[in-house]
PDB file of C-alpha atoms in Angstrom:
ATOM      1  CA  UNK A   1       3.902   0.383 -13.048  1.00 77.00           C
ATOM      2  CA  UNK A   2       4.874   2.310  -9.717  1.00 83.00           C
ATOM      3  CA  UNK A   3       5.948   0.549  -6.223  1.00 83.00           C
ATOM      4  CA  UNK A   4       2.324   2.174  -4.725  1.00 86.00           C
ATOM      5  CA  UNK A   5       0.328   0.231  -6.967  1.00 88.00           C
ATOM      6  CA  UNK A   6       2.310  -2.948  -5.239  1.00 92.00           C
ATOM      7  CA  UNK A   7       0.702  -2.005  -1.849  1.00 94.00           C
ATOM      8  CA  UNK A   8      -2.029  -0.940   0.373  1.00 94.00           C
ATOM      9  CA  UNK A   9      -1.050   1.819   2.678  1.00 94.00           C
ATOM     10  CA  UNK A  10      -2.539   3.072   5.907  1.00 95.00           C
ATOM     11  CA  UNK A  11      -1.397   5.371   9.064  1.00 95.00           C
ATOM     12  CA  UNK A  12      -0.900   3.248  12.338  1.00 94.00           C
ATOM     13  CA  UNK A  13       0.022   4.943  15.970  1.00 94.00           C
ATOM     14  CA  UNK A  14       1.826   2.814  17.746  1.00 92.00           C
ATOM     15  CA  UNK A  15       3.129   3.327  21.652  1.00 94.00           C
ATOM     16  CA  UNK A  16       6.838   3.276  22.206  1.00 91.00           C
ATOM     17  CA  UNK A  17       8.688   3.956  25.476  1.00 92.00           C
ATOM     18  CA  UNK A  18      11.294   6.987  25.258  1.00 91.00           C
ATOM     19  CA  UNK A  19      13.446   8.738  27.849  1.00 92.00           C
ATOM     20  CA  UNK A  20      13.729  12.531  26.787  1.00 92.00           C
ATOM     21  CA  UNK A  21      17.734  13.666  26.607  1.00 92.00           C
ATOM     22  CA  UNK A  22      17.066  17.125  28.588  1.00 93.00           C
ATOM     23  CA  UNK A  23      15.638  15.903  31.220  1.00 93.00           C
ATOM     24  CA  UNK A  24      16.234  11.779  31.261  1.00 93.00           C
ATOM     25  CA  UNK A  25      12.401  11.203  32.122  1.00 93.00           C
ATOM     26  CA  UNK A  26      10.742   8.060  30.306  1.00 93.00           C
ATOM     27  CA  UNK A  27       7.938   8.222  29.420  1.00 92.00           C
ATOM     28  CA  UNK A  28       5.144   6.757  26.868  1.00 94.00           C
ATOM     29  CA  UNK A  29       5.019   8.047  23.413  1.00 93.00           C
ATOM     30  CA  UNK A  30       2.507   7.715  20.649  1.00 93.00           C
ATOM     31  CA  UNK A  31       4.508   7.476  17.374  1.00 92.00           C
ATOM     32  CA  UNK A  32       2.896   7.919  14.025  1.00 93.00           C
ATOM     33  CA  UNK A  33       3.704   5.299  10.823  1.00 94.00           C
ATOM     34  CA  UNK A  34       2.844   4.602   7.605  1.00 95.00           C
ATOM     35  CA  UNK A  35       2.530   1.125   6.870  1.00 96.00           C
ATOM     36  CA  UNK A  36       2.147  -0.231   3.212  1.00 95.00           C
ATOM     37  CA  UNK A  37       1.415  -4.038   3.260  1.00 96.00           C
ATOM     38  CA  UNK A  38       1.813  -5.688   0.427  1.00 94.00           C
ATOM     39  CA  UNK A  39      -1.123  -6.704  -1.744  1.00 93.00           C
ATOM     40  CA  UNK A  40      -2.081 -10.954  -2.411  1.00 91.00           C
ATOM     41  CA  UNK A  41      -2.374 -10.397  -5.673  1.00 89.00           C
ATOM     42  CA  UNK A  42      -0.315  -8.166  -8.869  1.00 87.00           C
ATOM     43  CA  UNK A  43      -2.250  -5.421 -10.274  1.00 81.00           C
ATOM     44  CA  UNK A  44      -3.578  -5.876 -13.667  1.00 84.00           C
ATOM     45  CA  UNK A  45      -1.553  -4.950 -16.988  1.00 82.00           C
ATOM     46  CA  UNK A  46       1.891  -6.026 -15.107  1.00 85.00           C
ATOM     47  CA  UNK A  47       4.859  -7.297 -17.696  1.00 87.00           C
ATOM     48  CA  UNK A  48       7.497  -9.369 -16.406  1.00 89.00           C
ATOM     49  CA  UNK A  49       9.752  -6.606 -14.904  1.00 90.00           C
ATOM     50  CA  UNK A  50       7.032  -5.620 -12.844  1.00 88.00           C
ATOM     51  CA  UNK A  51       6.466  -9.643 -11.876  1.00 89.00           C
ATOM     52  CA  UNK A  52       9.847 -10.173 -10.618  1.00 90.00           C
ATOM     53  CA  UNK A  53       9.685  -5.808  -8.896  1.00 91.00           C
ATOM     54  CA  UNK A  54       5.892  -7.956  -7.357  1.00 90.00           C
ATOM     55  CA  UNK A  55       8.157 -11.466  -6.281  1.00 90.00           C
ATOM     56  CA  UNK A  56      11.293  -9.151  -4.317  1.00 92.00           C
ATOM     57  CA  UNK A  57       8.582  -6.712  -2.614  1.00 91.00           C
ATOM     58  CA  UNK A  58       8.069  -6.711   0.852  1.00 94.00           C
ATOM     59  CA  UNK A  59       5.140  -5.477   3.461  1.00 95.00           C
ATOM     60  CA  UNK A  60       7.253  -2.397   5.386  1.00 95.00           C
ATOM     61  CA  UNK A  61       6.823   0.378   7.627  1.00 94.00           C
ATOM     62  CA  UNK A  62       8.186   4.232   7.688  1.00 94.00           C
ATOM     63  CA  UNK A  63       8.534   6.405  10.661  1.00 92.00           C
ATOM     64  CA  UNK A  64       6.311   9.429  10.332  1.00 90.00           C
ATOM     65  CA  UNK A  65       6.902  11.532  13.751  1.00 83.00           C
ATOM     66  CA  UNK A  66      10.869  12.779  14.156  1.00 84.00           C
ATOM     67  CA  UNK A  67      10.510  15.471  16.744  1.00 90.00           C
ATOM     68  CA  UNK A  68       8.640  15.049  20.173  1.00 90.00           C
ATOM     69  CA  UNK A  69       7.742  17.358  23.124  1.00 93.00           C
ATOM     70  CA  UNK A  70       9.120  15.917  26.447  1.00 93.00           C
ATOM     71  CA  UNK A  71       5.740  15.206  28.593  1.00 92.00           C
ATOM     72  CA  UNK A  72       7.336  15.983  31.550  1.00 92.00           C
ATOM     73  CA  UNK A  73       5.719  19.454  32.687  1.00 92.00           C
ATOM     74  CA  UNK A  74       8.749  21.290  33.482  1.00 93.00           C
ATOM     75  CA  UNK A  75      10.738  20.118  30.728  1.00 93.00           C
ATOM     76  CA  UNK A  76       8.167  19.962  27.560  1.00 93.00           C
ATOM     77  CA  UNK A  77      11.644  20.612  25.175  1.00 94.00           C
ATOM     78  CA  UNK A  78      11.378  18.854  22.027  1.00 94.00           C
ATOM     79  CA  UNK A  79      13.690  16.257  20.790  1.00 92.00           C
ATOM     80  CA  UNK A  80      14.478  13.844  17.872  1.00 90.00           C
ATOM     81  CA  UNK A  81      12.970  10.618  17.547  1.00 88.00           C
ATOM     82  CA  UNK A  82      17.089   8.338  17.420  1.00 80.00           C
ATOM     83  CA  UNK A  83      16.520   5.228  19.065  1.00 80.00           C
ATOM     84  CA  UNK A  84      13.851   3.725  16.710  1.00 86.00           C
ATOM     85  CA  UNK A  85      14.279   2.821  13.113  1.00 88.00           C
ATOM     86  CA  UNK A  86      13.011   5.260  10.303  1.00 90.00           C
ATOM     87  CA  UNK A  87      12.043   2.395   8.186  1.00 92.00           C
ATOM     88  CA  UNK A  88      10.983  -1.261   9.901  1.00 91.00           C
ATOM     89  CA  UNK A  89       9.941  -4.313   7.347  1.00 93.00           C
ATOM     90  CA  UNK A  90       7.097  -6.131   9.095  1.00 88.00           C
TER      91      UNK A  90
END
């Protein structure tokens, strides 16, 4: 059995407040994730290995968006996503 059949996944956009490094504007920023929750119940035709995989997992997110565009008009350079997490257990 694989770790997707463990959980139910979905994309979430969730606002997060960024300044951009070119210019040092802050400035609102939708950010795109992929969040797998973790199911109530194990799947059926799950042996023991995948009990104890089921017992250990845990409901998590991972970062989608890296690179943004500055939404300051005069700027609008891109830059890399560094002061949030890549991967964030909920």
């Amino acid at each position: 059995m694989e770790e997707r059949d463990f959980f139910d996944e979905r994309q979430e956009q969730r606002t997060h407040t960024m300044t951009c490094p070119h210019c040092g504007q802050p400035g609102e920023y939708q950010i795109e994730w992929i969040v797998r929750r973790k199911k109530v119940q194990l799947p059926r035709g799950a042996d023991e290995r995948d009990r104890a995989r089921f017992a250990k997992a845990q409901s998590y997110m991972v970062r989608r968006d890296d690179p943004m565009g500055c939404k300051n008009i005069r700027c609008r350079k891109r830059f890399d996503v560094t002061g949030i997490q890549s991967v964030a257990f909920i």
